[in-house]
Short mmCIF file of C-alpha atoms in Angstrom, two decimals:
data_model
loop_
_atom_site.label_atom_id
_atom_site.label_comp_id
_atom_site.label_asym_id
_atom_site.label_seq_id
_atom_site.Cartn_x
_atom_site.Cartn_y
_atom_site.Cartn_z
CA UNK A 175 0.00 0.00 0.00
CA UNK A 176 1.26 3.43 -0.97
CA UNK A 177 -0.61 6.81 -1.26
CA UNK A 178 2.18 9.85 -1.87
CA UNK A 179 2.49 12.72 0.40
CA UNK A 180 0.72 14.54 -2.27
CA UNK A 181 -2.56 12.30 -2.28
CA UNK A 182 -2.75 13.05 1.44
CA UNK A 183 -1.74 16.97 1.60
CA UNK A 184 -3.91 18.74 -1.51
CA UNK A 185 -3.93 22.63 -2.20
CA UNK A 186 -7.24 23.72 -2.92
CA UNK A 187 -9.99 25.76 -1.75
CA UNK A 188 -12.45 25.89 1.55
CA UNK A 189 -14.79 25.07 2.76
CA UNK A 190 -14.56 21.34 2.30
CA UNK A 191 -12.52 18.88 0.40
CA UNK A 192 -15.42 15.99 0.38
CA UNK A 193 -18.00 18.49 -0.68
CA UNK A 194 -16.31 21.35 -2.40
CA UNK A 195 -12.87 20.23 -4.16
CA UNK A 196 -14.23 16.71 -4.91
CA UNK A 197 -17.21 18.26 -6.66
CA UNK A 198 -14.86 20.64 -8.39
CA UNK A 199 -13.05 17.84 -9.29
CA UNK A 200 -15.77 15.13 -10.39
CA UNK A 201 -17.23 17.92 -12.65
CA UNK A 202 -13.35 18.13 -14.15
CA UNK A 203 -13.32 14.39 -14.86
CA UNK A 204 -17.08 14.90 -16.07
CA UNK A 205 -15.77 17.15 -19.01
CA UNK A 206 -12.83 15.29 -19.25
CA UNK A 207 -15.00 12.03 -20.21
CA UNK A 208 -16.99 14.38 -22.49
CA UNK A 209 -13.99 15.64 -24.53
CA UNK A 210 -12.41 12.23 -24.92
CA UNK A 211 -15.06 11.35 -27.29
CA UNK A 212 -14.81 7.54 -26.85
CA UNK A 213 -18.50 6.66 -25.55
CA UNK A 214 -20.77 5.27 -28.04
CA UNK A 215 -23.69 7.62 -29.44
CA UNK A 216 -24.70 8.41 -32.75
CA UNK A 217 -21.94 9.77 -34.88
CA UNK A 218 -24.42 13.27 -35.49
CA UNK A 219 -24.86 13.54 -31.64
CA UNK A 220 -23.23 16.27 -29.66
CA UNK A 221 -23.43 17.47 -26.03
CA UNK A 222 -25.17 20.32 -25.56
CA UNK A 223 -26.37 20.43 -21.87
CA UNK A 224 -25.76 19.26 -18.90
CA UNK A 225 -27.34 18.09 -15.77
CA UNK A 226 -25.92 17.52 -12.48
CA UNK A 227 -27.40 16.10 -9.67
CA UNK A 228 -26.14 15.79 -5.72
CA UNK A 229 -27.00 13.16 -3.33
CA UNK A 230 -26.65 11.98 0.00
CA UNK A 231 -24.14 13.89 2.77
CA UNK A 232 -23.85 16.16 -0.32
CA UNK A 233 -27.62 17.00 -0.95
CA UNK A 234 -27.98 17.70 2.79
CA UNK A 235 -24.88 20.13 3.51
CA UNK A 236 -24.10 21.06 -0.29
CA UNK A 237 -25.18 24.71 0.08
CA UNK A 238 -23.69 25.01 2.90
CA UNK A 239 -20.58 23.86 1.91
CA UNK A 240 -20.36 25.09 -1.30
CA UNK A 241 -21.00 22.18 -3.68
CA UNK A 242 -23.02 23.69 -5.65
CA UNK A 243 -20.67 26.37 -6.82
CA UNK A 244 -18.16 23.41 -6.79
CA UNK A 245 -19.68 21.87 -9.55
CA UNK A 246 -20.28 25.06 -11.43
CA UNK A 247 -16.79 26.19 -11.61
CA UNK A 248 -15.94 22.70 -11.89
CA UNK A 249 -18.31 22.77 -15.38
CA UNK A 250 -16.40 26.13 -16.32
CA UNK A 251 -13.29 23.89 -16.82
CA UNK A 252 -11.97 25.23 -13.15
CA UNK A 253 -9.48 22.92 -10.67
CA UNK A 254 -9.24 23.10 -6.90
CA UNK A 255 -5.29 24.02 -7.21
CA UNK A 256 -5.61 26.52 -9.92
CA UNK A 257 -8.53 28.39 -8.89
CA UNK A 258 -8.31 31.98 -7.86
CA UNK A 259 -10.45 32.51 -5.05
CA UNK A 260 -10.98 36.04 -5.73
CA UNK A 261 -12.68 35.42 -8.82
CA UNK A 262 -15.24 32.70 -8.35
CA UNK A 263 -18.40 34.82 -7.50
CA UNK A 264 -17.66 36.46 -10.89
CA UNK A 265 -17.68 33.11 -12.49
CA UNK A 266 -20.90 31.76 -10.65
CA UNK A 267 -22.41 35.02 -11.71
CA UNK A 268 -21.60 35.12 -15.30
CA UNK A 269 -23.56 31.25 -15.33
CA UNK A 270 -26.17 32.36 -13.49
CA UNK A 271 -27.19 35.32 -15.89
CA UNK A 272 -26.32 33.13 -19.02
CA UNK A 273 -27.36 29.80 -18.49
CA UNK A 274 -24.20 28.42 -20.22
CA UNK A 275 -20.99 27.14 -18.91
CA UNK A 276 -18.08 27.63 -21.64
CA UNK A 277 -15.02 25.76 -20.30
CA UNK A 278 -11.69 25.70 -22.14
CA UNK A 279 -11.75 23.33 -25.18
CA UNK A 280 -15.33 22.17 -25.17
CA UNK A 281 -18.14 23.86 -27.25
CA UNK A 282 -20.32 26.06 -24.52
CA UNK A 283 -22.76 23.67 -22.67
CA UNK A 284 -26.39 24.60 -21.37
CA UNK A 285 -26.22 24.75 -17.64
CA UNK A 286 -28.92 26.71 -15.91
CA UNK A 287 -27.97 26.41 -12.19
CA UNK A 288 -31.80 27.02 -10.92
CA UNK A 289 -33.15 23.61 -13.18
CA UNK A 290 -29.83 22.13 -13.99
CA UNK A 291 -28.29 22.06 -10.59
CA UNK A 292 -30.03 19.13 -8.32
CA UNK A 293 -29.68 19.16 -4.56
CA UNK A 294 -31.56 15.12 -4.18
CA UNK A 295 -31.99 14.35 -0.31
CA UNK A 296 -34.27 11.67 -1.82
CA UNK A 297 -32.15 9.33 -3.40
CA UNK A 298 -29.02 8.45 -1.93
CA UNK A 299 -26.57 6.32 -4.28
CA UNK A 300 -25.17 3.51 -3.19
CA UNK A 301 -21.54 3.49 -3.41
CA UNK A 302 -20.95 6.83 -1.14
CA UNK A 303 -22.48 9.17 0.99
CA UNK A 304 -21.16 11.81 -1.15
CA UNK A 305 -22.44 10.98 -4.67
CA UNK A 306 -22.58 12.84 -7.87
CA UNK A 307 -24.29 12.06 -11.00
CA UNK A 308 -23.58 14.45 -14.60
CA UNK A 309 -25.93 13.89 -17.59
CA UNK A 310 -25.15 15.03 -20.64
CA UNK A 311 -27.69 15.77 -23.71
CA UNK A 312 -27.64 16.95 -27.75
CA UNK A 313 -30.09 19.64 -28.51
CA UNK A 314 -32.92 18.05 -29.08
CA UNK A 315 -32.91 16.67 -25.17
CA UNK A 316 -31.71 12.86 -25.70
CA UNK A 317 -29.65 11.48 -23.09
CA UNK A 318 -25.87 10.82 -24.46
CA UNK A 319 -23.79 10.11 -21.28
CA UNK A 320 -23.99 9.68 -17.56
CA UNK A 321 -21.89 9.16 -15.13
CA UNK A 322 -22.16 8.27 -11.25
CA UNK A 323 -19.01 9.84 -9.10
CA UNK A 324 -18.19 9.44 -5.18
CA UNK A 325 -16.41 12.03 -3.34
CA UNK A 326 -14.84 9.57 -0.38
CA UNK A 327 -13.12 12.30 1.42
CA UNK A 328 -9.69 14.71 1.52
CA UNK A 329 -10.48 15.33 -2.19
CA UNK A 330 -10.01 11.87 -3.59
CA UNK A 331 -12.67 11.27 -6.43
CA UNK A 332 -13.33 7.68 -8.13
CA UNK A 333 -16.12 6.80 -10.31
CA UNK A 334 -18.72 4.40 -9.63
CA UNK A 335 -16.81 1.40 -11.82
CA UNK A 336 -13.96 2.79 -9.67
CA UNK A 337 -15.34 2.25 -6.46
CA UNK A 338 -16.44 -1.41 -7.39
CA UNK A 339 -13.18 -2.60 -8.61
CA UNK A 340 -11.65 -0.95 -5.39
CA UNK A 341 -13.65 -3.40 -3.31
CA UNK A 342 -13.17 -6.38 -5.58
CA UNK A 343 -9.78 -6.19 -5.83
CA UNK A 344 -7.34 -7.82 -3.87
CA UNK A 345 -4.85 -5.54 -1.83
CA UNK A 346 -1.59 -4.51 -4.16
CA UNK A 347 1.78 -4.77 -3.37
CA UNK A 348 3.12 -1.62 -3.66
CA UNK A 349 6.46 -0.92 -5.98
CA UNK A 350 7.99 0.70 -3.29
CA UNK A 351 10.78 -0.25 -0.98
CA UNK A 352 8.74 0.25 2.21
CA UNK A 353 4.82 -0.83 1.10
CA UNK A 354 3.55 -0.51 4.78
CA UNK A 355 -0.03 -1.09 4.67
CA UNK A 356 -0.62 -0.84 8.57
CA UNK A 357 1.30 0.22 11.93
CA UNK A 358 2.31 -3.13 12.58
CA UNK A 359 4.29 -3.72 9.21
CA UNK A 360 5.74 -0.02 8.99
CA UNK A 361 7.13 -1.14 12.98
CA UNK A 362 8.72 -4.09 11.58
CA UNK A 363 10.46 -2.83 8.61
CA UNK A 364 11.59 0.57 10.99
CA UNK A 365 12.97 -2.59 12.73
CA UNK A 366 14.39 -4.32 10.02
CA UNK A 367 15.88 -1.70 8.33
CA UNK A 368 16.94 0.71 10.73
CA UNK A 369 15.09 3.92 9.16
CA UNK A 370 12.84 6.65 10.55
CA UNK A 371 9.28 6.45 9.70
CA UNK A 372 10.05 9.69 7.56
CA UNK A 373 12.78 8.29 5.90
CA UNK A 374 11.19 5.16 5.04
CA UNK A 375 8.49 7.26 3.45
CA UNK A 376 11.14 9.30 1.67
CA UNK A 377 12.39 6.77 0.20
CA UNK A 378 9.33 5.50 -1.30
CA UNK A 379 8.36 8.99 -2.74
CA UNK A 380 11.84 9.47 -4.38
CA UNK A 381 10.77 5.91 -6.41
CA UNK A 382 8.87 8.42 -8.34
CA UNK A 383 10.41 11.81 -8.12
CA UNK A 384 13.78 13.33 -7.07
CA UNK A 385 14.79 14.11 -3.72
CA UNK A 386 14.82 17.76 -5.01
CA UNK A 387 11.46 17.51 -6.56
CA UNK A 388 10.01 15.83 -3.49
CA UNK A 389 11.73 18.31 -1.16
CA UNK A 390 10.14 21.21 -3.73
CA UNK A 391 7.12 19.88 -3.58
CA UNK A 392 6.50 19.75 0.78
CA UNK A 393 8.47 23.21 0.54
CA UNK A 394 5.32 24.23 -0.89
CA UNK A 395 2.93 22.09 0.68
CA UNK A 396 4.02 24.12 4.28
CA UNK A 397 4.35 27.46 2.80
CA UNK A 398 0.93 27.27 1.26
CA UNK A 399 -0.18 25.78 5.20
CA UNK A 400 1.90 28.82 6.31
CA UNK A 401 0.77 31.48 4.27
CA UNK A 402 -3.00 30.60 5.33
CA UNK A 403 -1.97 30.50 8.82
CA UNK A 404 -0.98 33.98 7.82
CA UNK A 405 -4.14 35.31 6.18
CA UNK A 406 -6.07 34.02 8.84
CA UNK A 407 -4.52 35.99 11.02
CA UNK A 408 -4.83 38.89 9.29
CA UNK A 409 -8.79 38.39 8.12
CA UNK A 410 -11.67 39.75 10.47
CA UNK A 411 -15.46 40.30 10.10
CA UNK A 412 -18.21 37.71 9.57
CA UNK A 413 -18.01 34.47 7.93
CA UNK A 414 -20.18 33.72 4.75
CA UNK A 415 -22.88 31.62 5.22
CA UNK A 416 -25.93 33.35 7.17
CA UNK A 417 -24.90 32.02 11.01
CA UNK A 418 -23.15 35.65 11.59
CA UNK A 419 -20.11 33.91 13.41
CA UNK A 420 -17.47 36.73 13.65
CA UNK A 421 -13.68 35.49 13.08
CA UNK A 422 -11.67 35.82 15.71
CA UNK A 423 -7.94 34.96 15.29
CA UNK A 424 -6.99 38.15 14.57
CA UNK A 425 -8.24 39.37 17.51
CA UNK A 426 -6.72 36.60 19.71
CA UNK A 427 -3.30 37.41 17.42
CA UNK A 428 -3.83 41.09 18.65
CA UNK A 429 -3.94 40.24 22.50
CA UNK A 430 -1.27 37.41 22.34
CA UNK A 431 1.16 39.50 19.93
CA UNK A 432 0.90 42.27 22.13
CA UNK A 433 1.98 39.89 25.47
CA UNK A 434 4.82 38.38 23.41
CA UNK A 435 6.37 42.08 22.29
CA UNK A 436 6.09 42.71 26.60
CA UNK A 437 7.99 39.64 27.42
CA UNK A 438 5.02 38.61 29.16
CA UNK A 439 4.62 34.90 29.28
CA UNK A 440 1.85 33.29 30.68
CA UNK A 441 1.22 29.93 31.75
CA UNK A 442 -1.59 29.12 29.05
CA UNK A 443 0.63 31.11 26.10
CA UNK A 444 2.25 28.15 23.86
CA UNK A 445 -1.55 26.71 24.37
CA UNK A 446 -2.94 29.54 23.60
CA UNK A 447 -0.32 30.44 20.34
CA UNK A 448 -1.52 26.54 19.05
CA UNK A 449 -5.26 27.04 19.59
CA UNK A 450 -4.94 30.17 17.27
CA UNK A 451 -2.62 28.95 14.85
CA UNK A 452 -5.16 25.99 14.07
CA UNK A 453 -8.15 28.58 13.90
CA UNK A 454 -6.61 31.05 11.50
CA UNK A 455 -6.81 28.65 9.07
CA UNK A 456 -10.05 27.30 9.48
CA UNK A 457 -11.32 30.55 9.45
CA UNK A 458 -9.58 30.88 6.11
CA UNK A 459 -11.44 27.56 5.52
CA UNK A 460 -14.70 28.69 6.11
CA UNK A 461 -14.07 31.81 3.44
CA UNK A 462 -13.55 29.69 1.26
CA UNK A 463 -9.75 30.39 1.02
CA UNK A 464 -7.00 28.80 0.18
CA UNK A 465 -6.06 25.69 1.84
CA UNK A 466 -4.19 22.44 2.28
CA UNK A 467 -6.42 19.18 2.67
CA UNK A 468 -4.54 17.35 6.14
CA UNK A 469 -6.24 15.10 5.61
CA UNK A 470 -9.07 17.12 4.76
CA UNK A 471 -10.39 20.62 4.49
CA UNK A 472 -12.40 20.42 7.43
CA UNK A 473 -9.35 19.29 9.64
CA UNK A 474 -6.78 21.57 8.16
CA UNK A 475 -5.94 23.52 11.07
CA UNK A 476 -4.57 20.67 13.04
CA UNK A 477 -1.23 19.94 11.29
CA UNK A 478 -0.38 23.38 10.41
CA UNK A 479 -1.23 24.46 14.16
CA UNK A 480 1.09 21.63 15.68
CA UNK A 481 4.46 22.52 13.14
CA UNK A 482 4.02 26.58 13.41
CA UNK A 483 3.50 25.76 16.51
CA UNK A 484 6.60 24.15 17.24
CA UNK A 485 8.77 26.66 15.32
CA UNK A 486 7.73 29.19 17.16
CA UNK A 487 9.02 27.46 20.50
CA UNK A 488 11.67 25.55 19.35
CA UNK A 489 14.69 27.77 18.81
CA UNK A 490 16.41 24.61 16.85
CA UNK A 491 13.78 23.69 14.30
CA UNK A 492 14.35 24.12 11.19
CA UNK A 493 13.19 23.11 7.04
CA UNK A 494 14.59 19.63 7.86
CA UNK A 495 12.54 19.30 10.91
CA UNK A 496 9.18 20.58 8.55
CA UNK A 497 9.85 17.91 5.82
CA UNK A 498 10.16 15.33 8.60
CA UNK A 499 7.01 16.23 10.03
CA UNK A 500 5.38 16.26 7.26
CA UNK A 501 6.40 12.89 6.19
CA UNK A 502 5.92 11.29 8.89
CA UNK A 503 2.13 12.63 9.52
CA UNK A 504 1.52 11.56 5.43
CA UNK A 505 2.71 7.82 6.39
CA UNK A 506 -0.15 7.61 9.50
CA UNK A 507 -2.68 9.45 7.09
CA UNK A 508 -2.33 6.95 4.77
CA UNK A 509 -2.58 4.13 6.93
CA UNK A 510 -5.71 5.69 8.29
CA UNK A 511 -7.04 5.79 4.99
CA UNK A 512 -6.04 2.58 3.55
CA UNK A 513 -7.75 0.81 6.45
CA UNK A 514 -10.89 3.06 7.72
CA UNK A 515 -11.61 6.62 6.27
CA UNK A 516 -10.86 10.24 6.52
CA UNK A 517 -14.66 10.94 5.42
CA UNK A 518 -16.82 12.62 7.95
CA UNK A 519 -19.74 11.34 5.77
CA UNK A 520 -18.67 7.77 6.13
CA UNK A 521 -16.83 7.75 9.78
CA UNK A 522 -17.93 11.14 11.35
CA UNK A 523 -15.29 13.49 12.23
CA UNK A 524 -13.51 11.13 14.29
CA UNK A 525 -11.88 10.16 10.25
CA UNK A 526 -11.19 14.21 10.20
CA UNK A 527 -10.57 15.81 12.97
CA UNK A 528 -9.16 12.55 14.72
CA UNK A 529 -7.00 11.62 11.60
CA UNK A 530 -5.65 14.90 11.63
CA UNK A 531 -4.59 14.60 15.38
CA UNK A 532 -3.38 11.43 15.03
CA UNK A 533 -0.85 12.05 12.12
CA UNK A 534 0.53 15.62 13.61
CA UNK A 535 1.20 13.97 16.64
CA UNK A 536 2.96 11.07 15.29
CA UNK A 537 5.05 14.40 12.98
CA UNK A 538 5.89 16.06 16.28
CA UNK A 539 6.62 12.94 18.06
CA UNK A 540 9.11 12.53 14.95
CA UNK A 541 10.81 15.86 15.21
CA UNK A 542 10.91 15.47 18.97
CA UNK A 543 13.02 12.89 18.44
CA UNK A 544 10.63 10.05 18.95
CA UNK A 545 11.34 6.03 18.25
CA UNK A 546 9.49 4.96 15.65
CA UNK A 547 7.15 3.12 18.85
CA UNK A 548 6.57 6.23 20.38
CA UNK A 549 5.56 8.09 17.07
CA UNK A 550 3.07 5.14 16.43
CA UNK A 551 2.30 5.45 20.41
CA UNK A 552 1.72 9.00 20.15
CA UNK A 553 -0.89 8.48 16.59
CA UNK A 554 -2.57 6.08 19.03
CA UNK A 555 -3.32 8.25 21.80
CA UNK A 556 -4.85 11.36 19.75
CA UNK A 557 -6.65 9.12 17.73
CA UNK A 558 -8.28 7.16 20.29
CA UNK A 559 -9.55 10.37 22.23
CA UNK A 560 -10.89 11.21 19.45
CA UNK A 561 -13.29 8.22 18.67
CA UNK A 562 -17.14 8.34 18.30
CA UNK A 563 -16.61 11.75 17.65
CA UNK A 564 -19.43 13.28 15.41
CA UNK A 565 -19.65 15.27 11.86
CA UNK A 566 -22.59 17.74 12.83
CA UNK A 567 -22.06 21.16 11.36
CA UNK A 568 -24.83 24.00 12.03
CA UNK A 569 -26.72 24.81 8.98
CA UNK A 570 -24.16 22.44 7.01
CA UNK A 571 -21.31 25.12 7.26
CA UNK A 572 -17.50 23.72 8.30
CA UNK A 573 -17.99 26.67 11.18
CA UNK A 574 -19.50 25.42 14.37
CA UNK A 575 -18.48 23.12 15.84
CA UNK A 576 -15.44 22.93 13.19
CA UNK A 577 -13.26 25.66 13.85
CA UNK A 578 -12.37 25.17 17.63
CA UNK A 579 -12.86 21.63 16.90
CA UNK A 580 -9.63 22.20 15.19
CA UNK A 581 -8.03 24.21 18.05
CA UNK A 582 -8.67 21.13 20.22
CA UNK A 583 -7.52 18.43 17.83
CA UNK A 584 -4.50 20.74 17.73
CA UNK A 585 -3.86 20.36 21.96
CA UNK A 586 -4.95 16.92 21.72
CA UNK A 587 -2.10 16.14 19.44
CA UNK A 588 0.99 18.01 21.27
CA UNK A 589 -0.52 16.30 24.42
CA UNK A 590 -0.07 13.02 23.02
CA UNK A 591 3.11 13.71 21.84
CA UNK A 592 3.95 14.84 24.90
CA UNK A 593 3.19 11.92 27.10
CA UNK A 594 4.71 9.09 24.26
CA UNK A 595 7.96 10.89 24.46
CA UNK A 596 7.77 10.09 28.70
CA UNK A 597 7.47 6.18 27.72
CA UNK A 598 9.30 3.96 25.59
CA UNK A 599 6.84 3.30 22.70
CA UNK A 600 5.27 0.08 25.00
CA UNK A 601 1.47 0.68 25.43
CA UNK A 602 -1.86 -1.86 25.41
CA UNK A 603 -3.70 0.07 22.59
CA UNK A 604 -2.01 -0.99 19.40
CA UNK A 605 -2.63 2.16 16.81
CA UNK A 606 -4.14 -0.62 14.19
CA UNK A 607 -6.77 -1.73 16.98
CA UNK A 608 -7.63 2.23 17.30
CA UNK A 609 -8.12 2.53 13.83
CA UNK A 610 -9.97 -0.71 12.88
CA UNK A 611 -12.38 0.61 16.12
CA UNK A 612 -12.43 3.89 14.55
CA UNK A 613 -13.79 2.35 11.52
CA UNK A 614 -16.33 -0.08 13.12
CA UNK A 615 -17.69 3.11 15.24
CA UNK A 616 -18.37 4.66 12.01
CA UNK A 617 -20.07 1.80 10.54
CA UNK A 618 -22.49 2.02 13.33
CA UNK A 619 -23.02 5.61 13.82
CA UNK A 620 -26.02 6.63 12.58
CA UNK A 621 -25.86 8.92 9.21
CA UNK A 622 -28.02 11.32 11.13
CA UNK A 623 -24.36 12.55 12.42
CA UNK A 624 -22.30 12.24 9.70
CA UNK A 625 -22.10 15.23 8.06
CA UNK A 626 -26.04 15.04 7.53
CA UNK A 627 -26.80 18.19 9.86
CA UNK A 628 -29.96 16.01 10.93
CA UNK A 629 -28.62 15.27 14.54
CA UNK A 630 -26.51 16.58 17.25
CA UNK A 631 -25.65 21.01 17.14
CA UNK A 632 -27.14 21.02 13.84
CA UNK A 633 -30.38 20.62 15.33
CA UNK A 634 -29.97 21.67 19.23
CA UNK A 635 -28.46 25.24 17.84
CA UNK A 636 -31.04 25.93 15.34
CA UNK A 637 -33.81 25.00 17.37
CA UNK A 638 -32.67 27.72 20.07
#
């Protein structure tokens, strides 16, 4: 098993990665399919409109999270990466008022967003919670090609054929020197071979890549984490979405700058420094800003929080120390993925939020100097205080409970590095029991809390 650094840490947009960038990016592979031109229809036949149709978690919480204008930019030949933030209500506008979406390379499509654009709480489909369906048809309305996507969480998009040969197939062995599907095996070739979890996990990127291009490519990974930390910090007034919450890291960054220019520590400061750190950027999140998925967009504060974090009070850390971190935290996502979820609409945020904890723990455990058994000791801890933990956002925005969720996941995680660095690595728990619960819990949580907003704040906060 292998998924690259760069499957688990995306740049893209807020507020979501399962509901906004996947979108974005199943309407991509929608036009994509379209301008191939190797589906059978009549040799006369051409596309002329489209339909698109959301179901499931994404019916439910699409508007607020954005889906909708996912897909539309999506249609207008726009990628999560690439898109300018600044720009998209221009975009959405121009479709709006015309009725047409004209993406690069493709004749212009009929889209009407009001008739085209289908929010179905009625039928879920069955591979996903977060399904998709595009239709496209000639002029004189006859159906040409459809096509069923899932968005299964921190971006990742597969198609319904996709999804079924994922579960039919049998587990691949990875051409890697280090295919670690689980804790247990990446312990025993640490073990074997005498390598850091990080450098194990370097050394199966650089299969691909160069250890330039690899070291290029998390270079950007944490400034683009960085620079959002920034902009959150710098951002005030009210969030989009119609709840009125007011951002508040730059007023935090305000108070706490102002102690730090005095000299004037305080007991709860570093605490305090993380807790911001992690809500800068899911304010940014919630703007729809630019982000990093880790693992996803509604966890991204957590990893950023934990390294910024540890910069700022660690006098000796360094680039090194970031591209270590960073590793380290990708080689837990993955296993998290590979072997439960990272989907609030499959797991609840226990698979966000808890994922998210778990792998910057296991990073700072690494740059802490941690044994490989005390960075997998340290995953374990933050992820299992994080089980049966719920995906309920108010009115469907990644706001409340999201943001401070973040902030916590954030303490959780230097608190569990913290105590595996006292032991030696031995603990009862083993981090593949934690995740195999995490996954069970999720099977049996009811989808009225994941990432439904039927259940739990979603409900309790409107009704007051």
């Amino acid at each position: 098993m292998f998924l690259s650094i760069f499957d688990v840490f995306k740049i893209g947009i807020g507020p979501s990665s399962s509901h906004t960038m996947g979108p974005m990016t199943a309407a991509n592979r929608f036009l994509d399919e379209l301008k191939a031109d190797i589906w059978p229809r009549a040799r006369s036949a051409r596309p002329a409109a489209i339909i698109a149709s959301l179901h499931g978690s994404l019916a439910y919480t699409g508007i607020g999270h954005g889906s909708g204008r996912a897909v539309i930019l999506g249609l207008c030949g726009q990628n999560p990466r690439g898109i300018d933030p600044d720009a998209m209500d221009a975009m959405i506008a121009e479709v709006e008022a015309s009725g047409m979406v004209n993406p690069p390379g493709h004749p212009p499509y009929r889209f009407r967003p009001v008739r085209d654009l289908i929010f179905d709480k009625k039928v879920p489909l069955p591979g996903h919670p977060n399904g998709l369906q595009f239709t496209a048809f000639d002029e004189d309305g006859q159906l040409l090609l459809r096509r069923i996507y899932y968005s299964v969480g921190g971006g990742f998009v597969v198609s319904d054929a996709e999804l079924e040969a994922l579960k039919d197939a049998s587990p691949a062995q990875a051409d890697v020197p280090y295919p670690f599907a689980n804790a247990r095996d990446m312990l025993d070739m640490a073990a074997r071979s005498g390598l850091s979890i990080a450098a194990m996990k370097r050394a199966n990127e650089e299969v691909t890549r160069s250890r330039q291009a690899l070291n290029a490519g998390i270079d950007e990974i944490w400034s683009t984490m960085s620079a959002c930390i920034d902009r959150g910090l710098l951002q005030d007034g009210v969030m989009p979405g119609g709840l009125n919450v007011k951002r508040r890291a730059r007023s935090i960054f305000l108070q706490l700058d102002a102690q730090w220019q005095r000299n004037e520590l305080t007991p709860l400061m570093a605490n305090d420094w993380l807790s911001l750190y992690a809500m800068a950027v899911n304010e940014e999140n919630a703007g729809g800003g630019r982000v990093v998925t880790a693992p996803t967009n509604g966890a991204a504060g957590v990893i950023p929080a934990v390294m910024r974090y540890f910069l700022k009070f660690d006098a000796t850390a360094n680039q090194n120390a970031v591209r270590d971190y960073l590793l380290t935290a990708a080689a837990i996502g993955g296993i998290i993925k590979h072997n439960a979820s990272i989907s609030g609409a499959e797991v609840g945020c226990q698979g966000e939020v808890g994922s998210a904890s778990a792998m910057a723990a296991a990073g700072l455990c690494a740059i802490m100097g941690g044994t490989p058994f005390q960075i997998e000791n340290a995953a374990e801890i933050a992820l299992e205080h994080h089980l049966g933990m719920t995906c309920d956002p108010v009115a469907g925005l990644v706001q409340i409970p999201c943001i401070e969720r973040n902030a916590f996941g954030a303490v959780k995680a230097v608190t569990a590095a913290s105590l595996a660095m006292k032991g030696d690595g031995t603990h009862a728990v083993p981090l593949d029991a934690c995740v195999e619960t995490m996954r069970q819990t999720g099977m049996d949580m009811s989808e009225r809390y994941k990432e439904t907003s039927l259940a739990g704040l979603a409900v309790n906060v409107v009704a007051c």
